[in-house]
Coordinates of C-alpha atoms in Angstrom, one line a residue:
Chain A
M1 CA -41.5 16.6 -29.0
A2 CA -38.0 17.9 -28.7
T3 CA -36.4 16.5 -25.7
G4 CA -32.7 17.1 -26.4
A5 CA -32.1 13.4 -26.1
R6 CA -29.2 13.6 -28.5
T7 CA -27.2 16.0 -26.2
P8 CA -25.3 13.2 -24.3
L9 CA -24.1 11.6 -27.5
P10 CA -20.7 13.2 -27.7
L11 CA -20.0 12.5 -24.0
A12 CA -21.1 8.9 -24.4
C13 CA -18.9 8.5 -27.5
V14 CA -15.8 9.8 -25.7
A15 CA -16.6 7.6 -22.7
L16 CA -17.0 4.6 -25.0
A17 CA -13.7 5.4 -26.8
V18 CA -11.8 5.7 -23.5
A19 CA -13.3 2.5 -22.1
V20 CA -12.5 0.5 -25.3
L21 CA -9.0 2.0 -25.8
Y22 CA -7.8 2.0 -22.2
P23 CA -9.6 -0.7 -20.3
D24 CA -6.5 -1.5 -18.2
G25 CA -5.2 2.0 -17.9
T26 CA -4.4 3.4 -14.5
I27 CA -3.8 7.0 -13.4
D28 CA -0.9 7.1 -11.0
R29 CA -0.3 10.8 -11.3
M30 CA -2.7 13.7 -11.8
G31 CA -0.3 16.4 -12.9
P32 CA 2.5 16.5 -10.3
V33 CA 0.4 14.9 -7.5
P34 CA 1.0 11.1 -7.1
V35 CA -2.2 9.0 -6.8
Q36 CA -1.6 6.1 -4.5
P37 CA -3.0 3.4 -5.1
P38 CA -3.2 4.1 -8.8
A39 CA -6.8 4.7 -9.9
P40 CA -8.2 2.6 -12.8
V41 CA -9.3 4.7 -15.7
L42 CA -12.4 2.6 -16.1
L43 CA -13.6 3.7 -12.6
L44 CA -13.3 7.3 -13.8
V45 CA -15.2 6.9 -17.1
P46 CA -18.5 7.0 -15.1
L47 CA -17.8 10.7 -14.5
L48 CA -18.5 11.3 -18.2
L49 CA -21.3 8.8 -18.4
A50 CA -23.1 10.3 -15.4
T51 CA -22.9 13.8 -16.8
G52 CA -24.2 12.5 -20.0
C53 CA -27.2 10.8 -18.3
S54 CA -28.1 14.1 -16.6
L55 CA -28.3 15.8 -20.0
A56 CA -30.7 13.3 -21.4
H57 CA -33.7 15.6 -21.3
I58 CA -33.3 19.3 -22.0
P59 CA -36.4 21.4 -21.8
W60 CA -35.2 24.0 -24.3
P61 CA -36.3 24.9 -27.0
S62 CA -39.8 23.9 -26.0
A63 CA -40.1 26.2 -23.0
V64 CA -43.9 25.9 -22.8
V65 CA -45.2 22.5 -21.7
V66 CA -48.3 21.1 -20.2
L67 CA -47.4 18.7 -17.4
N68 CA -49.2 15.4 -18.0
R69 CA -48.4 11.7 -18.1
R70 CA -47.0 11.9 -21.7
V71 CA -44.4 14.4 -20.7
L72 CA -43.4 12.5 -17.6
T73 CA -43.1 9.3 -19.6
A74 CA -41.0 11.1 -22.2
R75 CA -38.7 12.4 -19.5
L76 CA -38.4 9.0 -17.8
G77 CA -37.8 7.4 -21.2
S78 CA -34.9 9.7 -22.0
Y79 CA -33.2 9.1 -18.7
V80 CA -33.8 5.4 -18.7
V81 CA -32.4 5.0 -22.3
W82 CA -29.3 7.0 -21.5
L83 CA -28.8 5.1 -18.2
G84 CA -29.1 1.9 -20.2
V85 CA -26.4 3.2 -22.6
A86 CA -24.2 4.2 -19.7
L87 CA -24.5 0.8 -18.1
L88 CA -23.8 -0.9 -21.4
V89 CA -20.6 1.0 -21.8
A90 CA -19.7 0.1 -18.2
V91 CA -20.3 -3.6 -18.8
L92 CA -18.4 -3.5 -22.0
G93 CA -15.4 -1.7 -20.4
G94 CA -15.5 -4.2 -17.5
A95 CA -15.5 -7.1 -19.9
L96 CA -12.5 -5.8 -21.7
A97 CA -10.5 -5.1 -18.5
S98 CA -8.3 -7.8 -17.2
V99 CA -9.1 -7.0 -13.6
D100 CA -12.6 -7.5 -12.3
L101 CA -13.9 -4.0 -12.2
T102 CA -17.5 -4.4 -13.6
S103 CA -19.4 -4.1 -10.4
G104 CA -17.3 -1.1 -9.4
V105 CA -17.9 0.7 -12.7
I106 CA -21.7 0.0 -12.5
R107 CA -21.8 1.2 -8.9
N108 CA -20.0 4.5 -9.9
V109 CA -22.3 5.0 -12.9
L110 CA -25.4 4.5 -10.8
W111 CA -24.7 6.8 -7.9
L112 CA -22.9 9.5 -9.9
S113 CA -25.8 9.6 -12.4
G114 CA -28.3 9.9 -9.5
V115 CA -26.4 12.9 -8.1
A116 CA -26.0 14.5 -11.6
M117 CA -29.6 14.1 -12.5
A118 CA -30.8 15.6 -9.3
T119 CA -28.4 18.5 -9.8
G120 CA -29.7 19.0 -13.3
A121 CA -33.2 19.2 -12.2
L122 CA -32.5 21.6 -9.3
A123 CA -29.7 23.8 -10.7
G124 CA -30.1 23.4 -14.5
P125 CA -28.5 21.2 -17.0
A126 CA -25.5 23.5 -17.5
Y127 CA -24.2 22.8 -14.0
T128 CA -24.7 19.0 -13.6
W129 CA -21.0 18.3 -14.0
I130 CA -19.9 20.3 -10.9
P131 CA -20.8 17.7 -8.1
V132 CA -19.7 14.8 -10.4
L133 CA -16.3 16.4 -10.9
V134 CA -15.8 17.5 -7.3
L135 CA -16.8 14.1 -6.0
G136 CA -14.7 12.3 -8.6
C137 CA -11.5 14.3 -8.3
G138 CA -12.0 14.8 -4.6
G139 CA -11.9 11.0 -4.4
L140 CA -8.5 11.0 -6.0
L141 CA -7.3 13.3 -3.3
A142 CA -9.1 11.6 -0.4
T143 CA -7.2 9.3 1.9
P144 CA -7.2 5.8 0.6
S145 CA -9.3 3.5 2.9
S146 CA -10.5 0.0 2.9
M147 CA -13.9 1.0 4.4
P148 CA -16.6 0.6 1.8
W149 CA -18.4 3.7 3.0
S150 CA -15.4 6.1 2.7
W151 CA -15.2 8.6 -0.1
H152 CA -12.4 6.5 -1.6
G153 CA -14.3 3.3 -1.2
L154 CA -17.4 4.5 -2.9
L155 CA -15.4 5.4 -6.0
F156 CA -12.3 3.3 -6.2
H157 CA -13.0 -0.1 -4.7
H158 CA -12.8 -2.5 -7.6
V159 CA -15.6 -4.8 -6.4
A160 CA -18.8 -3.2 -5.1
T161 CA -20.2 -4.6 -1.9
S162 CA -24.0 -5.3 -1.7
G163 CA -24.4 -2.4 0.6
Q164 CA -22.7 -0.1 -1.8
M165 CA -24.8 -1.4 -4.7
I166 CA -28.0 -0.9 -2.8
A167 CA -27.0 2.6 -1.9
A168 CA -26.0 3.4 -5.5
V169 CA -29.3 2.1 -6.9
T170 CA -31.2 4.1 -4.3
V171 CA -29.4 7.3 -5.2
C172 CA -30.0 6.6 -8.8
V173 CA -33.7 6.0 -8.4
L174 CA -34.0 9.1 -6.2
G175 CA -32.1 11.2 -8.7
T176 CA -34.2 10.0 -11.6
G177 CA -37.3 10.7 -9.6
I178 CA -36.3 14.3 -8.9
A179 CA -35.3 14.7 -12.6
V180 CA -38.6 13.3 -13.9
T181 CA -40.8 15.2 -11.5
D182 CA -38.7 18.4 -12.0
P183 CA -40.0 20.2 -8.9
V184 CA -38.2 23.5 -9.6
G185 CA -38.8 23.6 -13.4
R186 CA -35.8 25.7 -14.2
G187 CA -36.1 25.2 -18.0
Y188 CA -39.6 26.5 -18.2
L189 CA -41.2 30.0 -18.1
P190 CA -42.6 30.6 -14.6
R191 CA -46.0 31.9 -15.6
V192 CA -46.6 28.9 -17.8
R193 CA -45.4 26.5 -15.1
R194 CA -47.8 28.0 -12.5
R195 CA -50.8 27.8 -14.8
S196 CA -50.2 24.2 -15.7
R197 CA -50.2 23.1 -12.0
R198 CA -54.0 23.7 -11.7
Chain B
M1 CA -42.8 47.3 -13.6
A2 CA -42.6 50.5 -15.7
T3 CA -40.6 52.4 -13.1
E4 CA -38.1 49.5 -12.4
T5 CA -35.0 49.7 -14.6
S6 CA -33.6 46.5 -16.0
A7 CA -30.2 45.2 -15.2
P8 CA -28.6 46.2 -18.5
E9 CA -29.9 49.7 -18.1
R10 CA -28.5 50.0 -14.6
V11 CA -25.1 48.7 -15.8
E12 CA -25.2 51.1 -18.7
R13 CA -25.9 54.0 -16.4
R14 CA -22.9 53.2 -14.2
L15 CA -20.7 52.6 -17.2
A16 CA -21.6 55.9 -18.8
G17 CA -19.1 58.5 -17.8
R18 CA -16.5 56.0 -16.7
R19 CA -13.6 55.5 -19.0
G20 CA -10.9 52.9 -19.3
S21 CA -9.9 51.0 -16.3
S22 CA -12.5 52.4 -14.0
R23 CA -15.1 50.3 -15.9
W24 CA -13.7 47.0 -14.7
P25 CA -15.2 47.1 -11.2
V26 CA -18.6 47.6 -12.7
V27 CA -17.9 44.6 -15.1
V28 CA -16.8 42.4 -12.2
A29 CA -19.9 43.4 -10.2
F30 CA -22.1 42.5 -13.2
F31 CA -20.7 39.0 -13.4
W32 CA -20.9 38.6 -9.7
R33 CA -24.6 39.5 -9.7
Y34 CA -25.6 37.7 -12.9
G35 CA -23.0 35.0 -13.4
A36 CA -21.7 32.0 -11.5
L37 CA -18.8 34.0 -9.9
P38 CA -20.1 33.7 -6.3
W39 CA -20.3 29.9 -6.8
A40 CA -16.8 29.9 -8.3
A41 CA -15.4 31.8 -5.3
A42 CA -17.2 29.6 -2.8
I43 CA -16.1 26.3 -4.5
V44 CA -12.5 27.5 -4.8
A45 CA -12.3 28.7 -1.2
G46 CA -14.0 25.5 0.1
V47 CA -11.8 23.1 -1.9
E48 CA -8.6 24.9 -1.2
L49 CA -9.3 25.2 2.5
A50 CA -10.2 21.5 2.6
V51 CA -6.9 20.6 0.9
M52 CA -4.9 22.8 3.3
A53 CA -6.5 21.0 6.2
Q54 CA -5.6 17.5 4.9
R55 CA -3.0 15.3 6.3
G56 CA -2.6 17.1 9.6
M57 CA -1.4 20.3 7.9
Q58 CA 2.0 18.8 7.5
W59 CA 3.3 21.8 5.5
R60 CA 3.4 24.1 8.5
G61 CA 6.8 25.7 9.0
D62 CA 8.1 25.0 5.5
L63 CA 7.6 27.9 3.1
V64 CA 8.2 26.0 -0.1
W65 CA 6.0 23.2 1.0
T66 CA 3.2 25.6 2.0
I67 CA 3.3 27.2 -1.4
D68 CA 3.6 23.9 -3.2
W69 CA 0.9 22.1 -1.3
L70 CA -2.0 24.5 -2.0
P71 CA -2.1 23.9 -5.8
V72 CA -2.8 20.2 -5.2
S73 CA -6.4 21.6 -5.2
F74 CA -5.9 22.7 -8.8
M75 CA -7.1 19.3 -10.1
I76 CA -10.5 20.3 -8.8
V77 CA -10.3 24.1 -8.9
G78 CA -9.0 24.2 -12.4
P79 CA -11.8 22.2 -14.1
V80 CA -14.5 23.9 -12.0
V81 CA -13.3 27.4 -12.8
A82 CA -12.9 26.6 -16.5
G83 CA -16.3 25.0 -16.6
L84 CA -18.1 27.9 -14.8
A85 CA -16.3 30.5 -17.0
A86 CA -17.4 28.5 -20.1
V87 CA -21.0 28.4 -18.9
D88 CA -21.0 32.1 -18.2
V89 CA -19.5 33.0 -21.6
A90 CA -22.0 30.7 -23.4
R91 CA -24.9 32.0 -21.3
L92 CA -24.3 35.7 -20.9
A93 CA -22.3 36.4 -24.0
G94 CA -24.3 34.1 -26.2
A95 CA -26.3 36.8 -27.9
T96 CA -23.3 39.0 -28.7
E97 CA -22.2 37.7 -32.1
H98 CA -22.0 41.3 -33.4
L99 CA -19.2 42.0 -30.9
S100 CA -17.0 38.9 -31.6
R101 CA -14.8 40.8 -34.2
R102 CA -13.9 43.6 -31.9
P103 CA -10.4 43.8 -30.5
V104 CA -9.9 41.0 -28.0
G105 CA -9.8 43.4 -25.0
R106 CA -13.2 44.7 -25.8
T107 CA -15.1 41.5 -26.2
P108 CA -17.6 40.1 -23.7
S109 CA -15.7 36.9 -23.2
F110 CA -12.6 39.0 -22.2
A111 CA -14.8 40.7 -19.6
V112 CA -15.7 37.3 -18.2
L113 CA -12.0 36.3 -18.2
I114 CA -11.0 39.4 -16.2
S115 CA -13.9 39.0 -13.7
Y116 CA -13.0 35.4 -13.1
V117 CA -9.3 36.1 -12.8
V118 CA -9.9 38.9 -10.3
V119 CA -12.3 37.0 -8.1
V120 CA -10.7 33.5 -8.2
G121 CA -7.2 34.9 -8.0
A122 CA -8.1 37.0 -5.0
T123 CA -9.7 33.9 -3.3
H124 CA -6.6 31.8 -4.0
L125 CA -4.3 34.5 -2.6
A126 CA -6.5 34.9 0.5
V127 CA -6.3 31.2 1.2
L128 CA -2.5 31.2 0.5
A129 CA -2.1 34.1 2.9
T130 CA -4.1 32.2 5.5
G131 CA -1.8 29.2 5.0
L132 CA 1.3 31.4 5.4
V133 CA 0.0 32.9 8.6
I134 CA -0.7 29.5 10.0
S135 CA 2.6 28.2 8.8
R136 CA 4.9 31.0 10.0
P137 CA 7.9 29.8 8.0
P138 CA 11.2 30.8 9.6
V139 CA 13.2 30.3 6.5
G140 CA 12.3 32.4 3.4
D141 CA 13.0 31.9 -0.3
P142 CA 13.9 34.8 -2.6
F143 CA 11.7 33.5 -5.5
A144 CA 8.6 32.4 -3.6
W145 CA 6.8 35.4 -5.2
L146 CA 7.6 33.9 -8.7
A147 CA 6.1 30.6 -7.7
V148 CA 2.9 32.3 -6.5
L149 CA 2.8 34.3 -9.8
C150 CA 3.0 31.1 -11.8
Q151 CA 0.1 29.7 -9.8
I152 CA -2.0 32.8 -10.6
L153 CA -1.0 32.4 -14.3
M154 CA -2.2 28.8 -14.1
L155 CA -5.6 30.0 -12.9
V156 CA -5.6 32.5 -15.8
L157 CA -4.9 29.6 -18.2
F158 CA -7.9 27.6 -16.8
V159 CA -10.2 30.6 -17.2
A160 CA -8.9 31.3 -20.7
L161 CA -9.6 27.7 -21.6
G162 CA -13.1 28.0 -20.2
T163 CA -13.9 31.2 -22.1
A164 CA -12.5 29.8 -25.3
V165 CA -14.7 26.7 -25.0
G166 CA -17.7 28.9 -24.1
R167 CA -17.3 30.9 -27.3
F168 CA -17.8 27.9 -29.5
V169 CA -20.0 25.4 -27.6
N170 CA -23.6 25.8 -26.6
V171 CA -24.4 26.5 -22.9
V172 CA -25.5 23.0 -21.9
L173 CA -22.3 21.3 -23.1
A174 CA -19.8 24.2 -22.6
G175 CA -19.3 23.5 -18.9
V176 CA -18.7 19.8 -19.3
V177 CA -16.4 20.1 -22.2
A178 CA -14.3 22.9 -20.6
A179 CA -14.1 21.1 -17.3
F180 CA -13.0 17.8 -18.7
A181 CA -10.6 19.6 -21.1
A182 CA -9.0 21.3 -18.1
L183 CA -8.8 18.0 -16.3
A184 CA -7.1 16.4 -19.3
L185 CA -4.8 19.5 -19.5
V186 CA -3.7 19.0 -15.8
Y187 CA -3.1 15.3 -16.5
T188 CA -0.9 15.8 -19.6
A189 CA 0.7 19.2 -19.0
G190 CA 1.4 18.8 -15.3
S191 CA 3.5 15.6 -15.1
P192 CA 7.0 16.5 -14.1
S193 CA 9.6 15.6 -16.7
G194 CA 13.0 17.1 -17.2
R195 CA 11.4 20.1 -19.1
V196 CA 9.3 23.1 -18.4
M197 CA 5.8 21.9 -18.1
P198 CA 3.1 24.6 -18.0
L199 CA 1.0 23.1 -15.2
E200 CA 3.7 21.6 -13.0
F201 CA 2.7 23.3 -9.8
G202 CA 4.7 21.3 -7.3
G203 CA 2.1 19.3 -5.5
A204 CA 4.6 18.3 -2.8
T205 CA 3.8 15.3 -0.6
I206 CA 7.2 15.2 1.2
P207 CA 9.2 17.9 2.9
R208 CA 10.9 20.5 0.8
V209 CA 13.8 21.2 3.2
G210 CA 17.0 21.4 1.3
Y211 CA 15.4 22.7 -1.9
A212 CA 14.7 26.2 -3.2
Y213 CA 12.8 27.5 -6.2
A214 CA 14.8 27.7 -9.5
P215 CA 14.1 31.2 -10.9
G216 CA 15.0 30.2 -14.5
Y217 CA 12.5 27.4 -14.6
L218 CA 9.7 29.5 -13.0
T219 CA 10.4 32.4 -15.5
A220 CA 10.2 30.0 -18.4
Q221 CA 7.0 28.5 -17.0
A222 CA 5.4 31.9 -16.7
G223 CA 6.4 32.7 -20.3
V224 CA 4.9 29.5 -21.6
L225 CA 1.6 30.1 -19.6
I226 CA 1.3 33.6 -21.0
L227 CA 1.8 32.3 -24.6
L228 CA -0.9 29.7 -24.1
V229 CA -3.3 32.2 -22.6
V230 CA -2.8 34.6 -25.5
A231 CA -3.2 31.7 -28.0
L232 CA -6.6 30.8 -26.4
L233 CA -7.8 34.4 -26.3
V234 CA -7.1 34.8 -30.0
L235 CA -9.3 31.9 -31.0
R236 CA -12.6 33.5 -31.7
P237 CA -15.5 32.5 -34.0
I238 CA -16.2 34.8 -36.9
E239 CA -19.8 35.4 -35.8
G240 CA -20.5 33.7 -32.5
R241 CA -22.3 30.4 -32.8
R242 CA -23.8 31.2 -36.2
A243 CA -20.5 30.9 -37.9
R244 CA -18.1 29.0 -35.7
R245 CA -15.2 29.1 -38.1
V246 CA -12.1 30.9 -37.0
L247 CA -10.4 33.4 -39.2
R248 CA -7.3 32.2 -40.9
R249 CA -5.3 35.0 -39.3
D250 CA -6.5 34.2 -35.8
A251 CA -5.8 30.5 -36.3
A252 CA -2.3 31.2 -37.6
V253 CA -1.5 33.5 -34.6
A254 CA -2.8 30.8 -32.2
T255 CA -0.8 28.1 -33.9
V256 CA 2.5 30.1 -33.8
L257 CA 2.0 30.9 -30.1
A258 CA 1.2 27.3 -29.3
I259 CA 4.3 26.1 -31.2
A260 CA 6.4 28.6 -29.2
A261 CA 4.8 27.4 -26.0
I262 CA 5.9 23.8 -26.8
A263 CA 9.3 24.8 -28.2
V264 CA 10.4 26.8 -25.1
P265 CA 10.3 23.7 -22.8
L266 CA 12.2 21.6 -25.3
A267 CA 15.0 24.3 -25.5
V268 CA 15.1 24.9 -21.7
P269 CA 15.5 21.8 -19.7
G270 CA 15.5 22.1 -15.9
S271 CA 13.7 21.3 -12.8
R272 CA 11.5 23.4 -10.7
L273 CA 13.4 23.0 -7.5
Q274 CA 17.2 23.2 -7.0
A275 CA 19.1 21.7 -4.2
V276 CA 20.6 24.2 -1.8
D277 CA 23.2 23.9 0.9
A278 CA 20.8 24.3 3.8
R279 CA 22.1 23.4 7.2
P280 CA 20.2 22.4 10.4
T281 CA 20.6 25.5 12.5
W282 CA 18.0 25.0 15.2
C283 CA 20.3 23.6 17.8
G284 CA 19.9 22.4 21.4
A285 CA 21.4 19.7 23.5
V286 CA 20.1 16.5 25.0
Q287 CA 22.0 15.2 28.0
T288 CA 25.1 17.1 26.8
V289 CA 24.8 15.6 23.3
P290 CA 24.3 18.5 20.8
T291 CA 21.2 18.1 18.5
C292 CA 20.4 20.2 15.5
F293 CA 17.2 20.4 13.4
Y294 CA 16.1 22.5 10.4
P295 CA 14.2 25.6 11.6
Q296 CA 11.3 24.5 9.5
H297 CA 10.8 21.4 11.7
A298 CA 11.3 23.1 15.0
R299 CA 7.7 22.3 16.0
V300 CA 8.3 18.5 15.9
A301 CA 11.9 18.7 17.3
P302 CA 10.9 18.4 21.0
A303 CA 9.3 15.0 20.3
F304 CA 12.5 13.7 18.8
Q305 CA 14.6 15.2 21.6
E306 CA 12.4 13.5 24.3
Q307 CA 12.9 10.1 22.7
L308 CA 16.7 10.7 22.4
W309 CA 16.8 11.8 26.0
V310 CA 15.3 8.4 27.1
L311 CA 17.7 6.5 24.9
I312 CA 20.9 8.3 26.0
D313 CA 19.8 8.2 29.7
V314 CA 19.2 4.5 29.6
A315 CA 22.4 3.8 27.6
R316 CA 24.6 5.7 30.1
D317 CA 22.8 4.1 33.1
Q318 CA 23.3 0.5 31.9
G319 CA 26.9 0.9 30.8
Y320 CA 26.3 1.1 27.0
E321 CA 28.3 4.3 26.6
G322 CA 29.5 3.2 23.2
L323 CA 26.0 3.7 21.7
V324 CA 25.8 7.4 22.6
P325 CA 26.7 9.6 19.6
G326 CA 28.8 12.7 19.8
R327 CA 26.2 14.7 18.0
V328 CA 22.8 14.2 16.3
A329 CA 21.5 16.3 13.5
E330 CA 18.6 16.2 11.1
S331 CA 19.2 14.9 7.6
S332 CA 17.4 16.4 4.7
R333 CA 16.8 15.0 1.2
T334 CA 19.9 16.8 -0.1
L335 CA 22.3 16.7 2.8
L336 CA 23.0 13.8 5.3
A337 CA 23.9 14.7 8.8
Q338 CA 26.9 12.4 8.5
D339 CA 28.2 14.3 5.5
I340 CA 28.6 17.4 7.7
D341 CA 30.2 15.5 10.6
E342 CA 31.1 11.8 10.1
G343 CA 30.6 10.7 13.7
S344 CA 27.2 12.1 14.1
G345 CA 23.8 10.3 14.2
A346 CA 20.8 11.4 12.2
F347 CA 17.2 12.4 12.8
Y348 CA 14.8 11.6 9.9
V349 CA 11.8 13.8 10.1
M350 CA 9.2 12.0 7.9
P351 CA 5.9 13.3 6.7
E352 CA 4.1 11.2 9.3
H353 CA 6.0 13.0 12.1
L354 CA 4.9 16.3 10.6
Q355 CA 1.3 15.1 10.5
G356 CA 1.4 14.6 14.2
A357 CA 2.8 11.0 14.7
V358 CA 5.2 10.7 17.6
P359 CA 8.6 9.2 16.6
T360 CA 9.1 5.8 18.2
L361 CA 12.2 4.8 20.1
W362 CA 13.1 2.3 17.3
E363 CA 12.9 5.1 14.7
V364 CA 15.1 7.5 16.7
A365 CA 17.7 4.7 17.6
S366 CA 17.7 3.5 14.0
G367 CA 18.5 7.0 12.7
V368 CA 21.3 7.5 15.2
V369 CA 23.0 4.1 14.4
Q370 CA 22.4 3.4 10.7
P371 CA 25.5 4.2 8.7
V372 CA 23.9 5.6 5.5
H373 CA 27.0 7.7 4.8
C374 CA 29.2 4.7 4.2
E375 CA 30.0 3.9 0.6
Q376 CA 29.3 0.2 1.1
V377 CA 25.7 0.9 2.1
R378 CA 25.1 3.6 -0.5
G379 CA 26.6 1.6 -3.4
E380 CA 25.0 -0.5 -6.1
A381 CA 25.4 -3.8 -4.3
P382 CA 23.2 -4.3 -1.2
P383 CA 24.9 -4.9 2.1
S384 CA 25.3 -8.4 3.4
D385 CA 22.7 -10.2 5.6
R386 CA 25.2 -10.1 8.5
Y387 CA 25.1 -6.3 8.3
W388 CA 21.3 -6.2 8.6
R389 CA 21.4 -8.7 11.5
D390 CA 24.0 -6.7 13.4
L391 CA 22.1 -3.5 12.7
D392 CA 18.9 -4.9 14.0
A393 CA 20.7 -6.4 17.0
V394 CA 22.2 -3.0 18.0
I395 CA 18.9 -1.1 17.6
A396 CA 16.9 -3.9 19.4
T397 CA 19.4 -3.9 22.3
W398 CA 19.2 -0.2 22.7
V399 CA 15.4 -0.1 22.6
E400 CA 15.1 -3.1 24.9
L401 CA 17.1 -1.2 27.5
A402 CA 14.6 1.7 27.5
E403 CA 11.4 -0.4 27.1
P404 CA 11.6 -4.1 27.9
G405 CA 9.6 -6.1 25.5
A406 CA 9.8 -3.5 22.7
A407 CA 12.3 -5.5 20.6
E408 CA 10.0 -8.5 20.4
K409 CA 7.1 -6.2 19.5
M410 CA 9.2 -4.9 16.5
G411 CA 9.8 -8.5 15.4
Y412 CA 13.4 -9.0 16.8
F413 CA 13.8 -12.4 18.4
G414 CA 17.5 -12.8 18.5
S415 CA 19.8 -12.4 21.5
L416 CA 20.8 -9.0 22.8
L417 CA 24.3 -7.6 22.6
T418 CA 26.7 -7.0 25.5
P419 CA 28.1 -3.4 25.9
S420 CA 31.4 -4.2 24.3
E421 CA 29.8 -6.0 21.3
A422 CA 27.4 -3.1 20.7
A423 CA 30.2 -0.5 21.1
E424 CA 32.4 -2.4 18.6
I425 CA 29.7 -2.6 15.9
V426 CA 28.6 1.0 16.4
Q427 CA 32.2 2.2 16.2
G428 CA 32.6 0.3 13.0
F429 CA 29.5 1.9 11.5
R430 CA 30.5 5.4 12.5
T431 CA 33.9 5.2 10.9
C432 CA 32.9 2.9 8.0
T433 CA 35.4 0.3 9.2
Y434 CA 32.8 -2.4 9.9
Q435 CA 34.2 -5.7 8.7
H436 CA 31.2 -7.4 7.3
F437 CA 29.5 -5.0 4.9

């Protein structure tokens, strides 16, 4: 069954290349705007990884599908495989970095993928990058804060607190659930979808 | 269903009988109805308004800062607009391979470009106008319009990048690729260096008083942006996504334009802002001591004047007449108050004050006393420890007169000076004849 599971491959490759080539890189300026404190590149790689995870299962070209356990398993399998790939890249990048960033990168991958996967199911795979990008770059502009629940803290704190990790895992699980159950069914023809619900 | 006309038929009917430029409103309306234009407008407006409201709207009153602060949002707006344009081109113009060899101005992706430029440009200008109304800048700049034009051209560049990506990439990946390409473009082509950078939009985080726009730089920047936009427009696949190769002629034109866009900055060095001889002309007096501020900072001047009033009042009451300056004026980043009049003290209006923080007595006293105009302080070698101790002693003494216990709160535990000691040190600072620099 065509699931489009190869779609995230280019994004995952670029993310892997950046993580391996610049594990200690920091961004201290985005264009003319200074970023203080400098943001580690590794904490921004999850933007690409999360978008990739959300593209793991594309309904097209099989626009007619009967909703059964096999389909749900296939969807779950695609998302889980690519989440695993994303977490592997995160761990690899964290291992190569000289600063301890691993838990931060994993936290970012988890909650950003959750948001992206939910967006993909609700708005369509073509738009999953929007919330990821707005949240990620908005974090660069947000006021730096030491609070773990601030916008800046959820993205750029090097070490994830247990509360942040629990929240990230929850968001990821919820996002995967929405993506697997696909309540809106944007990729499928409406008449076929209604008939299959009987 | 038979009597209902389809969307393309309705558009066709409205386009029939219209010629030339009167077709464009119909085209924009089509992409507003069937594309992601409303979302683009909503996201652009939301992000730009949020950025305007950040940091206590510290840009109020300063025209250059108001215009330079808004494009800080371009690091989000640019990628979003590029990505949405790419998705729209890939989605709506995807089945139009037969049109891809028409003149550029007659292709579907050009229609997407125009629609996005009109809507996103209008949104950006509306937010900027709102900012200018809130800011009410008292001092103008003759080339502010050129800076705004460059901002619009940057938005055109983002949209052009998006439509270029949308012509070559499938709809699922088009948005991501265009968005991250735009982000990478902002990162690389926006860092200020000594040359004309296409995406250097200012992004001011400190006051711009004392600076004005450099028209030569802005004109060169506009030229580079136009060259890059045309280069991106010319890159078209031979037959849509079936044959993604680009004609050799198109590739050559795009290469030449890109080289020109890179060569212009190398040949024209310069910086975006030039220092001007702006003087603080918003003047008043505090206890017969004249005070002058820049008109752009008139809204925070009363807070400084109040603290100065307390300091002068207490100095005169307690016999420390030697501390009181003859005049206090605001220093900008290009002109020190003491360079206009050597004996005067200085106000330093920092971004925190413009964000709403009240200046402390220590800050105001420090500005009045510190001799930043003396060569010995400005030079390569740092001043001696004795200088710092004496400076702290003078400021601490003065602040302690106004607010007992304040000196210790600021970390000063030494002894306080007598009126004659303080007067001697301050006189030495003011005339740069202090013995122990």
